[in-house]
PDB file of C-alpha atoms in Angstrom:
ATOM      1  CA  MET A1057      43.143 153.929 159.571  1.00 47.00           C
ATOM      2  CA  GLY A1058      46.113 156.485 158.061  1.00 49.00           C
ATOM      3  CA  VAL A1059      45.963 160.148 159.043  1.00 52.00           C
ATOM      4  CA  PRO A1060      44.203 162.415 156.509  1.00 56.00           C
ATOM      5  CA  ASN A1061      46.085 163.874 153.976  1.00 55.00           C
ATOM      6  CA  THR A1062      45.892 167.974 154.815  1.00 75.00           C
ATOM      7  CA  LYS A1063      47.227 169.883 152.160  1.00 89.00           C
ATOM      8  CA  ILE A1064      49.860 172.380 153.163  1.00 94.00           C
ATOM      9  CA  TYR A1065      49.081 175.758 151.221  1.00 96.00           C
ATOM     10  CA  THR A1066      51.155 179.076 151.003  1.00 96.00           C
ATOM     11  CA  LEU A1067      50.061 182.552 151.968  1.00 96.00           C
ATOM     12  CA  ASP A1068      49.893 183.659 148.500  1.00 97.00           C
ATOM     13  CA  GLU A1069      47.315 180.952 147.769  1.00 97.00           C
ATOM     14  CA  TYR A1070      45.382 181.929 150.821  1.00 97.00           C
ATOM     15  CA  ASN A1071      45.603 185.446 149.687  1.00 96.00           C
ATOM     16  CA  LYS A1072      44.150 184.391 146.227  1.00 97.00           C
ATOM     17  CA  LEU A1073      41.496 182.432 147.680  1.00 96.00           C
ATOM     18  CA  ARG A1074      40.357 185.359 149.890  1.00 94.00           C
ATOM     19  CA  GLU A1075      40.316 188.099 146.935  1.00 94.00           C
ATOM     20  CA  SER A1076      38.429 185.847 145.062  1.00 97.00           C
ATOM     21  CA  SER A1077      35.583 184.625 147.243  1.00 95.00           C
ATOM     22  CA  GLU A1078      33.303 186.265 149.584  1.00 94.00           C
ATOM     23  CA  ASP A1079      33.480 183.494 152.189  1.00 96.00           C
ATOM     24  CA  LEU A1080      35.648 184.003 155.191  1.00 96.00           C
ATOM     25  CA  TYR A1081      38.536 181.613 155.882  1.00 97.00           C
ATOM     26  CA  GLU A1082      41.593 181.786 158.278  1.00 96.00           C
ATOM     27  CA  PHE A1083      45.183 180.321 157.479  1.00 97.00           C
ATOM     28  CA  ILE A1084      46.756 178.507 160.431  1.00 96.00           C
ATOM     29  CA  ASP A1085      50.189 176.671 159.824  1.00 95.00           C
ATOM     30  CA  GLY A1086      49.494 176.103 156.042  1.00 96.00           C
ATOM     31  CA  GLU A1087      46.060 175.043 156.590  1.00 95.00           C
ATOM     32  CA  ILE A1088      42.813 177.319 154.934  1.00 96.00           C
ATOM     33  CA  ILE A1089      40.009 177.137 157.264  1.00 93.00           C
ATOM     34  CA  LYS A1090      36.603 178.367 156.069  1.00 94.00           C
ATOM     35  CA  LEU A1091      34.406 180.238 158.819  1.00 93.00           C
ATOM     36  CA  TRP A1092      30.748 179.811 159.080  1.00 91.00           C
ATOM     37  CA  SER A1093      28.121 182.355 160.433  1.00 92.00           C
ATOM     38  CA  PRO A1094      28.064 182.783 164.016  1.00 93.00           C
ATOM     39  CA  SER A1095      25.045 182.276 166.211  1.00 93.00           C
ATOM     40  CA  THR A1096      22.560 184.940 167.443  1.00 95.00           C
ATOM     41  CA  MET A1097      23.848 184.324 171.122  1.00 95.00           C
ATOM     42  CA  HIS A1098      27.436 184.164 170.019  1.00 95.00           C
ATOM     43  CA  GLN A1099      27.031 187.664 168.110  1.00 96.00           C
ATOM     44  CA  THR A1100      24.987 189.192 170.814  1.00 97.00           C
ATOM     45  CA  VAL A1101      27.871 188.274 173.311  1.00 97.00           C
ATOM     46  CA  ALA A1102      30.201 189.993 171.103  1.00 97.00           C
ATOM     47  CA  LEU A1103      28.435 193.095 170.194  1.00 97.00           C
ATOM     48  CA  ASN A1104      27.904 193.369 174.172  1.00 98.00           C
ATOM     49  CA  LEU A1105      31.434 192.855 175.052  1.00 98.00           C
ATOM     50  CA  GLY A1106      32.492 194.876 172.032  1.00 98.00           C
ATOM     51  CA  MET A1107      30.717 197.879 173.261  1.00 97.00           C
ATOM     52  CA  GLU A1108      32.125 197.409 176.891  1.00 97.00           C
ATOM     53  CA  LEU A1109      35.693 197.218 175.333  1.00 98.00           C
ATOM     54  CA  LYS A1110      35.189 200.424 173.163  1.00 97.00           C
ATOM     55  CA  LYS A1111      33.727 202.141 176.341  1.00 96.00           C
ATOM     56  CA  TYR A1112      37.334 201.549 178.341  1.00 97.00           C
ATOM     57  CA  PHE A1113      39.408 202.024 175.190  1.00 96.00           C
ATOM     58  CA  SER A1114      37.522 205.252 174.178  1.00 92.00           C
ATOM     59  CA  LYS A1115      40.633 207.654 175.015  1.00 83.00           C
ATOM     60  CA  GLY A1116      42.494 206.083 171.901  1.00 78.00           C
ATOM     61  CA  LYS A1117      45.100 204.231 173.373  1.00 88.00           C
ATOM     62  CA  CYS A1118      44.127 201.021 171.744  1.00 97.00           C
ATOM     63  CA  LYS A1119      41.910 200.130 169.092  1.00 97.00           C
ATOM     64  CA  VAL A1120      38.854 197.442 169.310  1.00 98.00           C
ATOM     65  CA  MET A1121      37.782 195.503 166.172  1.00 98.00           C
ATOM     66  CA  LEU A1122      35.076 193.443 165.594  1.00 97.00           C
ATOM     67  CA  ALA A1123      35.112 190.223 163.323  1.00 97.00           C
ATOM     68  CA  PRO A1124      34.988 189.526 160.464  1.00 96.00           C
ATOM     69  CA  TYR A1125      38.540 191.650 160.363  1.00 97.00           C
ATOM     70  CA  ASP A1126      41.684 190.011 159.165  1.00 97.00           C
ATOM     71  CA  VAL A1127      44.552 189.937 161.746  1.00 98.00           C
ATOM     72  CA  PHE A1128      47.784 188.845 160.032  1.00 98.00           C
ATOM     73  CA  LEU A1129      49.809 187.348 162.953  1.00 98.00           C
ATOM     74  CA  CYS A1130      53.382 188.335 162.011  1.00 93.00           C
ATOM     75  CA  LYS A1131      56.692 187.144 163.939  1.00 88.00           C
ATOM     76  CA  ASP A1132      59.913 185.778 162.941  1.00 88.00           C
ATOM     77  CA  ASN A1133      59.125 185.612 158.949  1.00 89.00           C
ATOM     78  CA  LYS A1134      55.899 183.475 159.925  1.00 92.00           C
ATOM     79  CA  THR A1135      52.455 184.814 159.152  1.00 96.00           C
ATOM     80  CA  ASP A1136      49.015 182.982 160.371  1.00 98.00           C
ATOM     81  CA  VAL A1137      45.715 185.039 159.570  1.00 98.00           C
ATOM     82  CA  VAL A1138      42.980 184.637 161.930  1.00 98.00           C
ATOM     83  CA  ILE A1139      39.477 186.548 162.153  1.00 97.00           C
ATOM     84  CA  PRO A1140      38.904 186.771 166.080  1.00 97.00           C
ATOM     85  CA  ASP A1141      35.988 187.310 167.631  1.00 97.00           C
ATOM     86  CA  ILE A1142      37.169 190.557 168.952  1.00 99.00           C
ATOM     87  CA  SER A1143      40.623 192.049 168.878  1.00 99.00           C
ATOM     88  CA  VAL A1144      42.393 194.800 170.642  1.00 99.00           C
ATOM     89  CA  MET A1145      45.405 196.487 169.013  1.00 98.00           C
ATOM     90  CA  CYS A1146      47.555 198.607 171.131  1.00 98.00           C
ATOM     91  CA  ASP A1147      50.347 198.989 168.226  1.00 96.00           C
ATOM     92  CA  LYS A1148      48.300 200.954 166.065  1.00 94.00           C
ATOM     93  CA  SER A1149      51.357 200.801 163.172  1.00 96.00           C
ATOM     94  CA  GLY A1150      49.952 197.302 161.981  1.00 96.00           C
ATOM     95  CA  PHE A1151      46.606 198.795 160.544  1.00 97.00           C
ATOM     96  CA  ASP A1152      46.323 199.092 156.737  1.00 96.00           C
ATOM     97  CA  ASP A1153      43.061 199.837 154.958  1.00 95.00           C
ATOM     98  CA  LYS A1154      42.063 196.160 154.946  1.00 93.00           C
ATOM     99  CA  ARG A1155      43.720 194.347 157.997  1.00 95.00           C
ATOM    100  CA  TYR A1156      45.896 194.358 160.618  1.00 98.00           C
ATOM    101  CA  LYS A1157      49.501 192.843 160.626  1.00 97.00           C
ATOM    102  CA  GLY A1158      51.372 192.256 163.869  1.00 96.00           C
ATOM    103  CA  VAL A1159      50.118 190.947 167.438  1.00 97.00           C
ATOM    104  CA  PRO A1160      47.347 192.098 168.829  1.00 98.00           C
ATOM    105  CA  THR A1161      47.504 192.779 172.867  1.00 98.00           C
ATOM    106  CA  LEU A1162      44.189 191.183 173.438  1.00 99.00           C
ATOM    107  CA  ILE A1163      42.124 188.499 171.435  1.00 99.00           C
ATOM    108  CA  VAL A1164      38.537 187.239 172.582  1.00 98.00           C
ATOM    109  CA  GLU A1165      37.105 184.191 171.177  1.00 96.00           C
ATOM    110  CA  ILE A1166      33.563 183.548 171.741  1.00 96.00           C
ATOM    111  CA  LEU A1167      33.142 179.685 171.963  1.00 93.00           C
ATOM    112  CA  SER A1168      30.744 178.006 169.506  1.00 85.00           C
ATOM    113  CA  SER A1169      30.137 174.532 168.136  1.00 74.00           C
ATOM    114  CA  ASN A1170      33.885 174.023 167.519  1.00 74.00           C
ATOM    115  CA  VAL A1171      35.394 174.486 171.129  1.00 74.00           C
ATOM    116  CA  SER A1172      38.571 172.810 170.522  1.00 71.00           C
ATOM    117  CA  ASP A1173      39.592 175.309 167.964  1.00 82.00           C
ATOM    118  CA  ASP A1174      39.417 178.168 170.526  1.00 80.00           C
ATOM    119  CA  THR A1175      40.559 176.099 173.374  1.00 88.00           C
ATOM    120  CA  VAL A1176      43.405 174.502 172.028  1.00 91.00           C
ATOM    121  CA  ARG A1177      44.553 175.533 168.362  1.00 92.00           C
ATOM    122  CA  LYS A1178      43.805 179.208 168.858  1.00 95.00           C
ATOM    123  CA  PHE A1179      45.414 178.899 172.332  1.00 96.00           C
ATOM    124  CA  ASN A1180      48.586 177.700 170.945  1.00 96.00           C
ATOM    125  CA  LEU A1181      48.992 180.028 168.273  1.00 97.00           C
ATOM    126  CA  TYR A1182      48.156 182.890 170.123  1.00 98.00           C
ATOM    127  CA  LEU A1183      50.843 181.793 172.834  1.00 97.00           C
ATOM    128  CA  LYS A1184      53.257 181.066 169.815  1.00 96.00           C
ATOM    129  CA  TYR A1185      52.660 184.516 168.553  1.00 97.00           C
ATOM    130  CA  GLY A1186      52.615 186.200 172.503  1.00 97.00           C
ATOM    131  CA  VAL A1187      49.085 187.696 172.273  1.00 98.00           C
ATOM    132  CA  ILE A1188      49.250 189.203 175.956  1.00 98.00           C
ATOM    133  CA  GLU A1189      45.957 188.562 176.776  1.00 98.00           C
ATOM    134  CA  TYR A1190      43.708 185.880 175.559  1.00 98.00           C
ATOM    135  CA  TRP A1191      40.014 185.474 176.437  1.00 97.00           C
ATOM    136  CA  ILE A1192      37.729 182.506 175.612  1.00 95.00           C
ATOM    137  CA  ILE A1193      33.972 183.608 176.679  1.00 95.00           C
ATOM    138  CA  ASP A1194      31.442 180.920 176.975  1.00 92.00           C
ATOM    139  CA  PRO A1195      27.969 182.420 176.624  1.00 93.00           C
ATOM    140  CA  LYS A1196      26.123 178.690 176.703  1.00 91.00           C
ATOM    141  CA  ASN A1197      27.704 178.478 180.377  1.00 89.00           C
ATOM    142  CA  LYS A1198      28.038 182.170 180.890  1.00 91.00           C
ATOM    143  CA  THR A1199      31.700 181.893 181.895  1.00 90.00           C
ATOM    144  CA  PHE A1200      34.958 183.152 180.998  1.00 94.00           C
ATOM    145  CA  GLN A1201      38.717 182.404 181.163  1.00 93.00           C
ATOM    146  CA  ILE A1202      41.799 184.857 181.089  1.00 96.00           C
ATOM    147  CA  HIS A1203      44.907 183.651 179.971  1.00 97.00           C
ATOM    148  CA  THR A1204      47.788 186.082 180.336  1.00 98.00           C
ATOM    149  CA  TYR A1205      51.080 186.039 178.497  1.00 98.00           C
ATOM    150  CA  ASP A1206      54.294 185.596 180.883  1.00 97.00           C
ATOM    151  CA  GLU A1207      57.201 186.766 178.903  1.00 94.00           C
ATOM    152  CA  LEU A1208      59.647 184.957 180.765  1.00 95.00           C
ATOM    153  CA  ASN A1209      58.406 181.554 180.769  1.00 95.00           C
ATOM    154  CA  LYS A1210      56.604 181.984 177.021  1.00 95.00           C
ATOM    155  CA  THR A1211      53.585 180.505 178.753  1.00 96.00           C
ATOM    156  CA  TYR A1212      49.981 181.545 179.746  1.00 97.00           C
ATOM    157  CA  VAL A1213      49.053 181.978 183.196  1.00 96.00           C
ATOM    158  CA  SER A1214      45.446 181.133 183.510  1.00 93.00           C
ATOM    159  CA  HIS A1215      43.155 182.880 185.915  1.00 84.00           C
ATOM    160  CA  ILE A1216      40.330 181.200 187.164  1.00 73.00           C
ATOM    161  CA  GLN A1217      37.650 183.194 188.839  1.00 70.00           C
ATOM    162  CA  GLU A1218      35.158 182.401 191.321  1.00 70.00           C
ATOM    163  CA  ASP A1219      32.634 185.312 190.442  1.00 74.00           C
ATOM    164  CA  TYR A1220      31.815 184.872 187.188  1.00 80.00           C
ATOM    165  CA  SER A1221      29.693 188.258 187.358  1.00 92.00           C
ATOM    166  CA  VAL A1222      32.628 190.570 186.678  1.00 94.00           C
ATOM    167  CA  LEU A1223      35.900 190.064 184.359  1.00 95.00           C
ATOM    168  CA  ASN A1224      38.977 191.600 185.407  1.00 94.00           C
ATOM    169  CA  SER A1225      41.853 192.115 183.146  1.00 96.00           C
ATOM    170  CA  ASN A1226      45.580 191.000 184.529  1.00 94.00           C
ATOM    171  CA  PHE A1227      46.925 193.440 181.936  1.00 96.00           C
ATOM    172  CA  PHE A1228      44.974 196.714 181.362  1.00 96.00           C
ATOM    173  CA  ASP A1229      44.515 198.646 184.533  1.00 94.00           C
ATOM    174  CA  ASN A1230      41.201 199.256 185.838  1.00 94.00           C
ATOM    175  CA  LEU A1231      39.461 197.043 183.134  1.00 96.00           C
ATOM    176  CA  SER A1232      36.663 195.415 184.718  1.00 96.00           C
ATOM    177  CA  ILE A1233      33.808 194.343 182.911  1.00 96.00           C
ATOM    178  CA  ASP A1234      30.257 193.638 184.160  1.00 96.00           C
ATOM    179  CA  MET A1235      29.694 189.969 182.674  1.00 95.00           C
ATOM    180  CA  ASN A1236      25.911 190.657 183.237  1.00 94.00           C
ATOM    181  CA  LEU A1237      25.849 192.954 181.054  1.00 95.00           C
ATOM    182  CA  VAL A1238      27.698 191.278 178.347  1.00 96.00           C
ATOM    183  CA  PHE A1239      25.595 188.113 178.837  1.00 94.00           C
ATOM    184  CA  GLU A1240      22.297 190.120 178.469  1.00 90.00           C
ATOM    185  CA  GLU A1241      19.284 189.138 176.325  1.00 88.00           C
ATOM    186  CA  ILE A1242      20.920 185.562 175.692  1.00 88.00           C
TER     187      ILE A1242
END
């Protein structure tokens, strides 16, 4: 059996589609990926975690954005477009009135039905762009993964925690989140 023929699109084609449609799409490696509405559990976790991050960043050092919000990852004349569940941008120069262009400092993806998309495809994409911290939250099992970018080796160092009740950032000083609050009501 042959490999499926996946059409490669340009960024201009992606932008035209986004402008002419109410649907949400990501643009990764020339592929246009349609996004579907997340589950109630997914949205509950996203809102709860977003509120905890907003409290931490309330002094304005960084900006927290919740999906749906387009992030144009830009580096070395390459652009991919993602709609992370939660993004934290500390370089505020990338904001315009519709989107962020640049590389967020922290991206959070909350697992849903397509687990491999967040754990493999986006893991590698965010690594390629040098996202400093990438969190993967699993609401079904009430666990999480923290991946911190190692600039020297151009790889992620994965931090496994035995205690899943507290998430401690490896990049942001004193960012410690009570995950019982995040997983509340699910």
